[in-house]
mmCIF file of C-alpha atoms in Angstrom:
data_model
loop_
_atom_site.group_PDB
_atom_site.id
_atom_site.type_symbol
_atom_site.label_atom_id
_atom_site.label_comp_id
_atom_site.label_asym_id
_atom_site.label_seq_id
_atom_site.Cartn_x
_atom_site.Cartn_y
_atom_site.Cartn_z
ATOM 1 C CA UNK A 94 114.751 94.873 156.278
ATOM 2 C CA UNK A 95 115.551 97.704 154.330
ATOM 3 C CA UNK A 96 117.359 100.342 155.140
ATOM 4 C CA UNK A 97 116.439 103.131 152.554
ATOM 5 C CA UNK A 98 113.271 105.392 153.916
ATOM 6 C CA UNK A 99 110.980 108.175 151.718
ATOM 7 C CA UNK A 100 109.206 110.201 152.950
ATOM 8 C CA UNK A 101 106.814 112.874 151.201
ATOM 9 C CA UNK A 102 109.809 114.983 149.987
ATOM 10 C CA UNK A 103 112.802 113.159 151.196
ATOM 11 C CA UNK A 104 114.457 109.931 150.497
ATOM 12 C CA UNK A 105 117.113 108.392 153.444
ATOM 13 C CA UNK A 106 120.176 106.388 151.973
ATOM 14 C CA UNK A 107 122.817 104.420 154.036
ATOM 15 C CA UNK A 108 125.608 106.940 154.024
ATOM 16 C CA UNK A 109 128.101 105.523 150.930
ATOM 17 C CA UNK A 110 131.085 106.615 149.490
ATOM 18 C CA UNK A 111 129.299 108.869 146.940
ATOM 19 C CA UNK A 112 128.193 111.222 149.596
ATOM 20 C CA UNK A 113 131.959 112.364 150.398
ATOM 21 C CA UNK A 114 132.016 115.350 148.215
ATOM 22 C CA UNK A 115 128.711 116.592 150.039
ATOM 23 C CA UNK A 116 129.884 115.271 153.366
ATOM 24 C CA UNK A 117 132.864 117.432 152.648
ATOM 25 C CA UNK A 118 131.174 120.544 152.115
ATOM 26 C CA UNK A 119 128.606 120.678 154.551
ATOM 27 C CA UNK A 120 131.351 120.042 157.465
ATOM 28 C CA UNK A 121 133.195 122.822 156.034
ATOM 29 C CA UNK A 122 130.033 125.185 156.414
ATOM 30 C CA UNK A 123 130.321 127.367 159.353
ATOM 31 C CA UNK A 124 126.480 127.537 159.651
ATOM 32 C CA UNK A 125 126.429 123.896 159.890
ATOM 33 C CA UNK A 126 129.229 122.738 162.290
ATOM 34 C CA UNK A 127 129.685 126.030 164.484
ATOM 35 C CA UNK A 128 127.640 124.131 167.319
ATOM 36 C CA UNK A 129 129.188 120.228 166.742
ATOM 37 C CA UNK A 130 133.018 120.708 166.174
ATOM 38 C CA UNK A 131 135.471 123.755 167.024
ATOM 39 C CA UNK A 132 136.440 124.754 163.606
ATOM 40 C CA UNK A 133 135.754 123.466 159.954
ATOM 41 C CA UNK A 134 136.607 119.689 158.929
ATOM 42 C CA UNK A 135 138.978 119.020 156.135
ATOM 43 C CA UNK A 136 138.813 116.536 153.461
ATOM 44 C CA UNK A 137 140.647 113.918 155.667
ATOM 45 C CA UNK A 138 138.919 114.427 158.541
ATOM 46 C CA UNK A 139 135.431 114.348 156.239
ATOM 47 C CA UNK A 140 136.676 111.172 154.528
ATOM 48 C CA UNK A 141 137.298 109.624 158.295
ATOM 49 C CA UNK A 142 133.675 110.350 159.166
ATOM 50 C CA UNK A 143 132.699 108.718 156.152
ATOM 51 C CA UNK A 144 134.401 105.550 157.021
ATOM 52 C CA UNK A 145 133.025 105.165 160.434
ATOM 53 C CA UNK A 146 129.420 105.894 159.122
ATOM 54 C CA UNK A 147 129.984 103.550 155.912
ATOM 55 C CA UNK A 148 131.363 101.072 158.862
ATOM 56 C CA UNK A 149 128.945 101.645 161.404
ATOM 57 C CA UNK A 150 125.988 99.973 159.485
ATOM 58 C CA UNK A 151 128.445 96.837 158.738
ATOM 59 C CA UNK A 152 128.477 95.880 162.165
ATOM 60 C CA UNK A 153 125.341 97.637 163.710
ATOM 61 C CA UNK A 154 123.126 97.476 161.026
ATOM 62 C CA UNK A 155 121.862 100.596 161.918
ATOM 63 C CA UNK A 156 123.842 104.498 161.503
ATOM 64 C CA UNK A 157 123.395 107.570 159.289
ATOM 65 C CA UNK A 158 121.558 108.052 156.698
ATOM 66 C CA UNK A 159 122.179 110.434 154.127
ATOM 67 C CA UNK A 160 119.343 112.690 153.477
ATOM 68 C CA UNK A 161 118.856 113.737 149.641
ATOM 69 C CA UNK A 162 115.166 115.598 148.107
ATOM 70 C CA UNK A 163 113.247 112.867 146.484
ATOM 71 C CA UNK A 164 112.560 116.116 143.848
ATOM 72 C CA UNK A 165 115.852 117.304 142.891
ATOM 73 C CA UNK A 166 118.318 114.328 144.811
ATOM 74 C CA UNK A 167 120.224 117.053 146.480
ATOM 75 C CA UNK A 168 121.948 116.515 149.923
ATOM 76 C CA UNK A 169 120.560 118.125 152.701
ATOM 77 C CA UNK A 170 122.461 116.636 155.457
ATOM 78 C CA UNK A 171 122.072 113.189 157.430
ATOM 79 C CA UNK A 172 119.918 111.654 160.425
ATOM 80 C CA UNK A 173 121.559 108.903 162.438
ATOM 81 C CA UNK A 174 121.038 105.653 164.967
ATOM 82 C CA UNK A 175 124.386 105.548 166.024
ATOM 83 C CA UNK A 176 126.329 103.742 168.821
ATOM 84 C CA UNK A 177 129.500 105.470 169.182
ATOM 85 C CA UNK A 178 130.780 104.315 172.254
ATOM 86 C CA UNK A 179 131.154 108.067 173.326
ATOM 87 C CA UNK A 180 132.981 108.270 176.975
ATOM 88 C CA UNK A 181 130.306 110.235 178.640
ATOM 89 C CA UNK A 182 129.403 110.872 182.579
ATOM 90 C CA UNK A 183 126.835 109.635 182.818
ATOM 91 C CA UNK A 184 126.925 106.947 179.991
ATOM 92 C CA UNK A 185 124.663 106.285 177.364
ATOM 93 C CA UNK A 186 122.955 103.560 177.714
ATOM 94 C CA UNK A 187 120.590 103.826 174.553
ATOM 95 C CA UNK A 188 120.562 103.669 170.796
ATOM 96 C CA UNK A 189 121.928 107.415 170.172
ATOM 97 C CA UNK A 190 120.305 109.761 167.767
ATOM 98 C CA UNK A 191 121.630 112.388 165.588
ATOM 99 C CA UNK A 192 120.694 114.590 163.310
ATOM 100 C CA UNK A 193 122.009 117.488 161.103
ATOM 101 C CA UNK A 194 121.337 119.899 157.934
ATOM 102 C CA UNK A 195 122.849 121.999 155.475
ATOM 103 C CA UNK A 196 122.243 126.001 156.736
ATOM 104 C CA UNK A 197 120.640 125.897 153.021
ATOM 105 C CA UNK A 198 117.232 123.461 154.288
ATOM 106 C CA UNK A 199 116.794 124.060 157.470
ATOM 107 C CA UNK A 200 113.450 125.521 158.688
ATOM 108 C CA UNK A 201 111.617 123.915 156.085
ATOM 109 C CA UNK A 202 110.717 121.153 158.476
ATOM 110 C CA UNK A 203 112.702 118.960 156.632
ATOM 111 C CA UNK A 204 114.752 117.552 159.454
ATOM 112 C CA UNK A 205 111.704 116.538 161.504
ATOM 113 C CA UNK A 206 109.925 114.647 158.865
ATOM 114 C CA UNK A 207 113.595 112.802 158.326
ATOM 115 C CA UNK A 208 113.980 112.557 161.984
ATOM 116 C CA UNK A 209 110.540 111.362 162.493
ATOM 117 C CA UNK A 210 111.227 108.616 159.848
ATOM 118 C CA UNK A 211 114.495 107.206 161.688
ATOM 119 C CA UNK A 212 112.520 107.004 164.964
ATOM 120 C CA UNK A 213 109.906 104.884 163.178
ATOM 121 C CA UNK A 214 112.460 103.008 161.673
ATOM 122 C CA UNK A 215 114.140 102.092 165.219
ATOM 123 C CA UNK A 216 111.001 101.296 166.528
ATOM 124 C CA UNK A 217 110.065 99.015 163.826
ATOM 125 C CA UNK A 218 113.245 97.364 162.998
ATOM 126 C CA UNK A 219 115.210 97.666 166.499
ATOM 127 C CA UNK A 220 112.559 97.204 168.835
ATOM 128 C CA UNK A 221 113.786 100.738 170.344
ATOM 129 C CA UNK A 222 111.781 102.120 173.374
ATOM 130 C CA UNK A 223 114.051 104.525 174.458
ATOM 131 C CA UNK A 224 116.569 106.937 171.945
ATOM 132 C CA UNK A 225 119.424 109.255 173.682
ATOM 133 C CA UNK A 226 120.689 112.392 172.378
ATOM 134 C CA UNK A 227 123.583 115.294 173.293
ATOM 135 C CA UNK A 228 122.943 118.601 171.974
ATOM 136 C CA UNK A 229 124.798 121.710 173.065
ATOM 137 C CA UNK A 230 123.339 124.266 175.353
ATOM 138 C CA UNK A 231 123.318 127.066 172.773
ATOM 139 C CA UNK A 232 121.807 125.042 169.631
ATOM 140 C CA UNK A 233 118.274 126.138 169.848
ATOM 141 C CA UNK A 234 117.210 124.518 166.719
ATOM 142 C CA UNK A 235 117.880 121.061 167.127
ATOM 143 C CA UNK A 236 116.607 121.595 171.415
ATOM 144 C CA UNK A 237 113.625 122.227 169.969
ATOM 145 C CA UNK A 238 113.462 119.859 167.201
ATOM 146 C CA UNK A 239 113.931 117.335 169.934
ATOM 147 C CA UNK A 240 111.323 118.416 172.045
ATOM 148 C CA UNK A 241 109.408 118.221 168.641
ATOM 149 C CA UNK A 242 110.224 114.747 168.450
ATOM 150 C CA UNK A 243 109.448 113.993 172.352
ATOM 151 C CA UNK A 244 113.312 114.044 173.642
ATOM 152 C CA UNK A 245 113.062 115.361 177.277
ATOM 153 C CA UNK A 246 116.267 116.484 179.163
ATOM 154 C CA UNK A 247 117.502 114.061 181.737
ATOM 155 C CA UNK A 248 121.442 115.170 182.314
ATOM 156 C CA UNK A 249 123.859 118.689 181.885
ATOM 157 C CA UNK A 250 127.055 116.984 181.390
ATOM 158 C CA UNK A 251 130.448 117.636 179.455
ATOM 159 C CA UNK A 252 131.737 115.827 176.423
ATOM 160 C CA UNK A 253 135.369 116.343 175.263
ATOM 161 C CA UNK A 254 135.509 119.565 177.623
ATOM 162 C CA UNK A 255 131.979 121.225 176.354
ATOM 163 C CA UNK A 256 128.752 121.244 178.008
ATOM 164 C CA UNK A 257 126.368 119.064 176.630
ATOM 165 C CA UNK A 258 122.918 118.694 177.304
ATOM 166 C CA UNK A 259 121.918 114.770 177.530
ATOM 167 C CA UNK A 260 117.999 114.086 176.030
ATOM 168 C CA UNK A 261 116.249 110.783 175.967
ATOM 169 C CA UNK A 262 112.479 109.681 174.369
ATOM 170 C CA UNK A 263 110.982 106.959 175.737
ATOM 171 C CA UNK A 264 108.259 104.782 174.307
ATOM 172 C CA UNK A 265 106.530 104.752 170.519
#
C-alpha cells in the first residue's frame, strides 16, 4: 500500500522529520493557527507534533500527510487520518480527519483536491465508511470545505474548554 498520493498539482508525503522547519513556521503563523490553538507554537512544541505525526503512522498506518506542490515542492500545509484518542463528549467513534494550510495557498482549492485525495485513500486502503471531524464555530473556511467534501454536522460540543462543532461523512 503506499502511502504517498499526487494529485494534479500536489504530491502527499508521510509527515518526516524534514518537514520540521516548515511545520515550525506555519504553526507560528497567526493566519494559520488563530482558529486551532490559543497562541503561536514554538519550536518544541512544533518538534512534539512532529513526533506524534512521524509516530502515528508507525502504529496506525495511517496520519498526516505533508502537503508539498508537485511544481515547485513547497509546503503548503498537511491533511490527516488521525486517531488521537481526543477525550470528547460525545466520543469519536470514527477515523478522524484533519486538514490545514499555510494563509499563503489557501483559496486556491488546494486543500480540497488534497482532502479529496485522503478520503479516497481511507476508502481504498481502510475500508472507511464513515470520517469524523471538529472544527470551530467561527472557522468558515474549513465548515465549508467540509460540507464540500460531504461532512454534515451531527454534535456542538466542547474540547479542552472551546466549542467545537463535531462533523461526520458517511459512505464513498
Amino acid at each position: 500500500m503506499s502511502r504517498v498520493i499526487e494529485t494534479d498539482r500536489l504530491i502527499l508525503t508521510p509527515v518526516a522529520e524534514g518537514d520540521y522547519g516548515d511545520l515550525c513556521a506555519l504553526l507560528a503563523d497567526p493566519g494559520f493557527f488563530r482558529h486551532i490553538f490559543p497562541q503561536a507554537l514554538n519550536a518544541e512544541e512544533a518538534w512534539f507534533r512532529l513526533l506524534r505525526d512521524i509516530g502515528h503512522w508507525q502504529v496506525m498506518g495511517y496520519g498526516n500527510w505533508s502537503i508539498r506542490t508537485r511544481e515547485s515542492g513547497r509546503y503548503v500545509g498537511s491533511v490527516g487520518l488521525l486517531n488521537y484518542q481526543r477525550i470528547l463528549d460525545p466520543a469519536f467513534d470514527a477515523i478522524e480527519m484533519g486538514w490545514g494550510l499555510s494563509p499563503a495557498f489557501q483559496g486556491q482549492g488546494l486543500a480540497f483536491e488534497a482532502a479529496t485525495a485522503a478520503v479516497a485513500w481511507a476508502v481504498e486502503h481502510l475500508k472507511a465508511d464513515r470520517l469524523v471531524c471538529m472544527i470551530s464555530p467561527d472557522n468558515g473556511p474549513s465548515l465549508a470545505l467540509a460540507g464540500r467534501l460531504g461532512f454534515v454536522r451531527y454534535a456542538d460540543t466542547a474540547y479542552k474548554g472551546e466549542p467545537v462543532i463535531l462533523l461526520e461523512r458517511r459512505g464513498t
